[in-house]
Amino acid sequence: MTDGGLAGWIRAHGHSVAALDLEAPLDDLAPLAEIIGSARVVGLGESSHHVREFYQVRHRMLRFLVERCGFTVFAVEAPFTEGGLLDDWLGGGSGAVEDVAAAAIALSLGDVPELHDVLRWLRAYNQRTDGAPVRYAGADLPGSLGSPLPGIEAIAAYIEAYDPDALPTLTRARELVGRFHDPAPMKVLFGYPSADQAERDTLTAVLAELVARMQRLAHRQRARGRAAEHAVAAHHLRGAWLLDQVHRAMSAEGIEIASTFRDVYLAESMLHQLEQDSSARIVLAAHNWHLKKAPEPFGTGELFPAGYHLAAELGADYRAIGVTSRGGRTAVASGDLTGSTGFPFQEASLPPLEDAAIESAFPDSAPWTLADLRAASTVSDAERYTRMRMADYFCDQPAFDCFDAVVCVTETNGTAYTRPT
């Protein structure tokens, strides 16, 4: 316990970091190794998308985890189904990084220069390393909340080869989804309630039939040496089925409940990667909300983020690091969310610090500071910090319950993608 509470503990034991440059020496990040230990999945968060400094600090931590700790997978809050495009590129595939990232990462989150920088670094690392290359994996639902069509298309070759009797069912699923599919994911999400109810119910039944047939093949495919191929196809199909559940839940219960199906899939995608490669160690870059370990009170119940599921499955093999900021500017979704394949973001000022916000305990004497909350859990005022930044507001999110560590950036700004206010 320290007389100065958490703020005093961070001044004495937190790790101040000056460098934001991806290519800077890594010795200043040495304390990160103690925080993550032998964890197999490490979540690196952000309190809002499209914040320049969040990309920079996460990518320096990613580089440390790859070079010093042997991490082998870079997973992103982006579609699993489209992830192969970027994984191939990291292995030397053709195309400009800007085009490949935009195709693989939905909702404009691939249109970030800082992300392109780290992808170029990973590709160069893979070309020069003598060890295991770093792979890319999307973790999210097909198209990230658009229609299930990408997930359905991803299993077509598998169905044709190993369950041709299911082709009429697959064709029916394509036909039903095609009636409301659109390249703009948010147009699909918000337009789904206006689709014909009978067709929506039929699609749900058809997808459930395909899931059941896929499950029926599991042991046969393993016995024939196709376990990995089957597992990938099954995960694609489960994403399509869960996405249908998102659409149904949003229509009936609202987006908060609906989004929890997305978190189930984010967690399952990480477990899928671990099952496919028993030696894999994964860095998962996603929003703080998805990574936190504690459930979110909601109405008379709770919402369960991906981090909750990962902590339940992996225990100490999952570490969650929240990333937030003391002040400056952030990015918020704004404008027409349904009119394009992108997702409009606008720069906005951050509100002043609140006393109950974890950010208020961090100093402003360095560009960013890393604090191990597990080591600080005995400070006298730990229960005071019940709030954290979320985009341009504060939310009830007790950091000590949600994260193993927190990075706080002193001042942030929107990426080049964001529109100024």
XYZ file of C-alpha atoms in Angstrom:
421
model
C 0.000 0.000 0.000
C 1.262 3.500 -0.786
C 0.361 6.769 0.933
C -0.207 8.385 -2.436
C -2.734 5.804 -3.562
C -2.708 4.639 -7.159
C -1.332 7.931 -8.474
C 1.622 7.642 -6.091
C 2.122 3.984 -6.956
C 2.237 4.761 -10.682
C 4.741 7.561 -10.097
C 6.943 5.127 -8.184
C 6.392 1.888 -10.101
C 4.782 2.711 -13.443
C 6.913 2.587 -16.560
C 7.229 5.859 -18.441
C 7.903 5.507 -22.154
C 9.067 8.277 -24.438
C 9.178 6.541 -27.829
C 6.226 6.253 -30.194
C 8.333 5.318 -33.234
C 7.879 1.686 -34.271
C 11.581 1.392 -35.125
C 12.835 2.755 -31.758
C 14.902 0.448 -29.507
C 12.778 -1.873 -27.368
C 14.578 -1.909 -24.019
C 12.132 0.629 -22.572
C 9.379 -1.986 -22.919
C 11.155 -4.671 -20.881
C 8.546 -4.511 -18.043
C 5.942 -5.750 -20.528
C 7.507 -9.222 -20.439
C 6.758 -9.546 -16.712
C 3.158 -8.412 -17.218
C 2.363 -10.949 -19.930
C 4.390 -13.828 -18.474
C 3.700 -17.038 -20.375
C 0.269 -15.934 -21.635
C -0.783 -17.343 -24.989
C -3.205 -14.534 -25.865
C -2.504 -10.877 -25.079
C -5.163 -8.274 -25.812
C -3.979 -4.766 -26.684
C -6.882 -2.348 -26.477
C -7.970 1.154 -27.359
C -10.671 3.384 -25.927
C -11.635 4.467 -29.442
C -10.835 3.429 -32.993
C -8.878 5.732 -35.309
C -6.587 7.299 -32.672
C -3.050 7.738 -33.982
C -1.124 7.282 -30.750
C -3.062 4.135 -29.819
C -1.847 2.474 -33.013
C 1.691 3.632 -32.310
C 1.936 2.343 -28.733
C 0.178 -0.935 -29.560
C 2.470 -1.545 -32.503
C 5.580 -0.933 -30.417
C 4.214 -3.463 -27.896
C 3.421 -5.865 -30.746
C 6.975 -5.578 -32.028
C 8.316 -6.274 -28.512
C 6.048 -9.296 -28.125
C 7.166 -10.654 -31.507
C 10.899 -9.980 -31.209
C 11.449 -10.535 -27.480
C 8.660 -12.930 -26.468
C 8.095 -15.094 -29.543
C 4.505 -14.187 -30.419
C 3.474 -15.611 -33.778
C -0.015 -14.313 -34.636
C -1.281 -10.762 -35.053
C -5.067 -10.883 -34.723
C -7.309 -7.887 -35.310
C -10.917 -6.905 -34.660
C -11.649 -7.570 -38.326
C -13.422 -10.295 -40.334
C -12.083 -13.825 -39.978
C -13.419 -14.736 -43.408
C -11.413 -12.086 -45.241
C -8.286 -12.542 -43.113
C -6.540 -14.817 -45.596
C -5.970 -11.867 -47.921
C -3.732 -10.107 -45.425
C -2.118 -13.286 -44.144
C -1.024 -14.089 -47.697
C 0.351 -10.558 -48.098
C 2.443 -10.862 -44.913
C 3.918 -14.002 -46.431
C 5.025 -12.135 -49.542
C 1.821 -11.909 -51.587
C 1.223 -9.227 -54.184
C -0.631 -5.937 -53.903
C -0.279 -2.586 -52.165
C -0.682 -2.755 -48.412
C -3.337 -0.036 -48.509
C -5.516 -2.070 -50.880
C -5.020 -5.382 -49.094
C -5.712 -3.906 -45.651
C -8.854 -2.165 -46.895
C -10.131 -5.448 -48.350
C -9.322 -7.524 -45.259
C -10.300 -5.093 -42.480
C -13.860 -3.810 -42.543
C -15.508 -0.483 -41.695
C -12.552 1.749 -42.661
C -10.343 0.307 -39.905
C -7.909 -0.846 -42.577
C -7.521 2.716 -43.868
C -4.955 3.794 -41.270
C -1.384 4.807 -42.204
C -0.052 3.683 -38.813
C -1.549 0.239 -39.395
C 0.045 0.096 -42.832
C 3.402 0.875 -41.211
C 3.221 -2.101 -38.853
C 1.996 -4.418 -41.604
C 5.011 -3.435 -43.714
C 7.227 -4.092 -40.707
C 5.675 -7.546 -40.174
C 6.132 -8.435 -43.844
C 9.789 -7.373 -43.701
C 10.242 -9.281 -40.436
C 8.849 -12.432 -42.041
C 11.260 -12.083 -44.946
C 14.326 -11.811 -42.754
C 13.535 -14.071 -39.795
C 14.945 -17.569 -39.463
C 12.185 -18.501 -37.017
C 8.435 -18.809 -37.296
C 6.826 -16.086 -39.426
C 4.112 -13.915 -37.927
C 0.706 -14.742 -39.315
C -2.315 -12.459 -39.556
C -5.783 -13.521 -38.415
C -9.086 -11.717 -38.490
C -11.134 -12.445 -35.386
C -14.534 -10.957 -36.152
C -17.749 -12.028 -37.862
C -17.914 -12.113 -41.683
C -17.948 -8.580 -43.069
C -18.104 -7.296 -39.471
C -21.898 -7.018 -39.116
C -22.844 -7.047 -42.792
C -24.649 -10.051 -44.286
C -23.547 -13.682 -43.764
C -22.784 -14.042 -47.490
C -18.931 -13.991 -47.159
C -19.088 -16.780 -44.594
C -21.454 -18.806 -46.762
C -19.249 -18.382 -49.833
C -16.197 -19.418 -47.808
C -17.600 -22.912 -47.228
C -18.865 -23.548 -50.770
C -15.815 -25.501 -51.949
C -15.792 -27.570 -48.763
C -19.488 -28.462 -49.090
C -19.052 -29.352 -52.757
C -16.140 -31.659 -51.963
C -17.319 -33.357 -48.770
C -21.086 -32.942 -48.425
C -22.518 -32.453 -51.917
C -25.997 -33.448 -50.718
C -25.998 -30.126 -48.813
C -25.510 -28.049 -51.994
C -29.260 -27.324 -52.404
C -29.334 -26.049 -48.819
C -26.266 -23.898 -49.471
C -27.884 -22.546 -52.636
C -31.013 -21.685 -50.663
C -28.917 -19.836 -48.071
C -27.194 -17.841 -50.818
C -30.542 -16.979 -52.380
C -32.055 -15.753 -49.108
C -29.002 -13.740 -48.065
C -28.696 -12.244 -51.543
C -32.047 -10.522 -51.087
C -30.666 -8.189 -48.424
C -26.886 -8.343 -48.962
C -25.133 -5.033 -49.624
C -21.437 -4.033 -49.767
C -22.171 -1.500 -46.990
C -22.244 -3.559 -43.757
C -24.154 -1.000 -41.705
C -26.825 -0.746 -44.396
C -27.414 -4.472 -43.952
C -27.368 -4.293 -40.152
C -29.865 -1.468 -39.886
C -31.930 -2.612 -42.856
C -32.417 -6.206 -41.720
C -35.586 -5.513 -39.658
C -37.392 -4.443 -42.835
C -36.707 -7.786 -44.558
C -39.591 -10.235 -44.868
C -40.072 -12.089 -41.551
C -40.766 -15.440 -43.188
C -37.574 -15.193 -45.235
C -35.573 -14.212 -42.141
C -36.902 -17.263 -40.288
C -36.177 -19.531 -43.247
C -32.590 -18.258 -43.447
C -32.086 -18.985 -39.750
C -33.393 -22.520 -40.234
C -31.244 -23.114 -43.326
C -28.081 -21.918 -41.574
C -28.880 -24.114 -38.577
C -29.208 -27.111 -40.911
C -25.810 -26.384 -42.451
C -24.227 -26.032 -38.994
C -25.705 -29.388 -37.933
C -24.472 -31.106 -41.107
C -20.998 -29.652 -40.593
C -20.939 -30.946 -37.026
C -21.995 -34.387 -38.250
C -18.924 -34.536 -40.493
C -16.427 -33.610 -37.775
C -15.228 -37.033 -36.644
C -15.246 -38.487 -40.149
C -13.040 -35.668 -41.432
C -10.644 -36.003 -38.511
C -10.354 -39.730 -39.178
C -9.448 -38.969 -42.794
C -6.727 -36.474 -41.853
C -8.766 -33.368 -42.670
C -9.236 -32.031 -39.147
C -7.672 -28.637 -39.843
C -9.603 -28.147 -43.085
C -12.858 -29.056 -41.358
C -12.170 -26.772 -38.405
C -11.622 -23.766 -40.684
C -14.820 -24.441 -42.639
C -16.785 -24.954 -39.433
C -15.515 -21.653 -38.048
C -16.507 -19.807 -41.224
C -19.989 -21.316 -41.000
C -20.332 -20.595 -37.301
C -19.516 -16.958 -38.079
C -22.304 -16.843 -40.662
C -24.750 -18.439 -38.199
C -23.785 -16.117 -35.334
C -24.064 -13.114 -37.631
C -27.630 -14.147 -38.401
C -28.211 -14.239 -34.643
C -26.785 -10.710 -34.384
C -29.309 -9.479 -36.929
C -32.212 -11.234 -35.207
C -31.218 -10.012 -31.746
C -30.740 -6.435 -32.908
C -34.213 -6.424 -34.402
C -35.766 -7.797 -31.197
C -33.506 -6.652 -28.349
C -31.216 -3.865 -29.558
C -27.588 -3.550 -30.563
C -26.153 -4.004 -27.050
C -27.550 -7.529 -26.697
C -26.901 -8.329 -30.354
C -23.218 -7.398 -30.147
C -22.552 -10.087 -27.535
C -22.763 -12.734 -30.285
C -19.898 -10.879 -31.909
C -17.864 -11.156 -28.696
C -18.503 -14.891 -28.549
C -17.000 -15.205 -32.007
C -14.030 -12.945 -31.252
C -13.129 -15.228 -28.347
C -13.772 -18.415 -30.311
C -11.545 -17.155 -33.122
C -8.642 -16.947 -30.678
C -9.356 -20.439 -29.354
C -9.588 -21.671 -32.952
C -6.091 -20.306 -33.637
C -4.723 -22.045 -30.541
C -6.358 -25.334 -31.530
C -4.913 -25.091 -35.035
C -1.404 -24.388 -33.739
C -0.509 -25.590 -30.257
C 2.620 -23.397 -30.248
C 0.843 -20.168 -31.254
C 1.037 -17.035 -29.139
C -1.410 -14.352 -30.194
C -1.595 -10.571 -29.953
C -5.208 -9.457 -30.327
C -5.738 -5.774 -31.187
C -9.303 -4.705 -30.409
C -11.375 -2.114 -28.600
C -11.022 -2.041 -24.810
C -14.669 -3.086 -24.435
C -14.096 -6.348 -26.275
C -10.937 -7.210 -24.334
C -12.027 -6.542 -20.769
C -12.381 -9.484 -18.422
C -15.372 -8.316 -16.404
C -18.994 -8.598 -17.555
C -20.944 -5.416 -18.198
C -24.112 -4.823 -16.109
C -27.030 -4.237 -18.461
C -30.639 -3.884 -17.413
C -31.401 -6.782 -15.096
C -28.590 -8.897 -16.524
C -25.058 -8.692 -17.896
C -23.234 -8.465 -21.208
C -20.185 -10.672 -21.720
C -17.258 -9.295 -23.745
C -14.752 -11.478 -25.576
C -12.207 -10.957 -22.805
C -14.599 -12.483 -20.282
C -14.884 -15.640 -22.392
C -11.110 -15.802 -22.973
C -10.354 -15.380 -19.272
C -12.859 -18.129 -18.449
C -11.278 -20.505 -20.980
C -7.598 -19.629 -20.623
C -7.160 -18.263 -17.093
C -3.653 -16.829 -16.714
C -2.955 -17.615 -20.371
C -5.018 -14.529 -21.246
C -3.760 -11.028 -20.459
C -5.738 -7.860 -21.182
C -4.017 -4.478 -21.517
C -6.352 -1.486 -21.784
C -5.125 1.535 -23.729
C -6.530 4.985 -23.004
C -5.504 8.653 -22.764
C -5.378 11.554 -20.339
C -6.428 14.194 -22.834
C -6.281 15.570 -26.343
C -8.561 14.422 -29.120
C -10.259 11.189 -30.095
C -12.360 9.820 -32.955
C -16.103 9.204 -32.916
C -18.406 7.599 -35.473
C -20.487 10.284 -37.127
C -22.539 11.060 -40.188
C -24.318 8.500 -42.347
C -23.392 5.057 -41.037
C -25.274 3.220 -43.778
C -24.240 4.934 -46.974
C -20.891 3.400 -47.862
C -18.591 0.446 -47.282
C -16.526 2.631 -44.948
C -17.418 3.939 -41.538
C -17.196 7.716 -41.061
C -15.162 8.977 -38.118
C -14.738 12.548 -36.939
C -12.164 13.986 -34.578
C -13.571 15.239 -31.271
C -12.147 16.792 -28.111
C -11.871 14.617 -25.030
C -13.797 15.825 -21.963
C -11.821 16.862 -18.855
C -10.648 14.130 -16.517
C -13.005 12.846 -13.832
C -11.774 11.985 -10.328
C -13.137 8.437 -10.617
C -11.465 7.861 -13.987
C -8.362 5.643 -14.016
C -6.718 8.127 -16.393
C -6.582 10.738 -13.619
C -4.073 8.583 -11.709
C -1.513 8.711 -14.518
C 1.137 11.445 -14.806
C 1.527 13.697 -17.821
C 5.321 13.701 -17.615
C 5.915 11.199 -20.454
C 4.227 10.499 -23.790
C 2.809 7.267 -22.357
C 2.918 5.206 -19.200
C 2.394 1.490 -18.580
C 1.037 0.340 -15.205
C 0.712 -3.262 -14.008
C -2.631 -3.192 -12.178
C -2.104 -6.623 -10.646
C 0.963 -5.325 -8.832
C -0.947 -2.193 -7.794
C -4.045 -4.004 -6.515
C -3.296 -3.242 -2.849
C -3.224 0.556 -3.185
C -5.465 2.312 -0.695
C -7.835 3.845 -3.251
C -8.192 1.086 -5.867
C -11.992 1.025 -5.461
C -12.181 4.708 -6.382
C -11.356 4.065 -10.036
C -14.655 2.912 -11.484
C -14.619 4.885 -14.743
C -12.640 4.880 -17.984
C -12.728 6.747 -21.261
C -14.843 5.386 -24.091
C -14.581 7.443 -27.289
C -15.525 11.008 -26.206
C -17.181 10.152 -22.871
C -16.554 8.186 -19.672
C -18.212 4.866 -18.913
C -18.508 2.690 -15.818
C -15.578 0.319 -16.283
C -13.562 -0.552 -13.145
C -10.065 -0.931 -14.522
C -8.824 -3.250 -11.766
C -11.588 -5.738 -12.599
C -11.280 -5.407 -16.367
C -7.575 -5.305 -17.177
C -4.256 -6.753 -16.045
C -2.481 -3.550 -17.065
C -3.312 -0.137 -18.483
C -1.405 2.069 -20.895
C -2.270 5.741 -20.639
C -1.182 8.096 -23.413
C -0.748 11.702 -22.294
C -2.229 13.300 -25.423
C -3.926 11.740 -28.429
C -5.147 12.762 -31.869
C -7.286 11.227 -34.609
C -5.702 9.395 -37.512
C -5.446 10.917 -40.969
C -8.696 9.126 -41.852
C -10.789 11.158 -39.405
C -12.517 14.362 -40.437
C -11.692 17.426 -38.325
C -14.485 19.066 -36.381
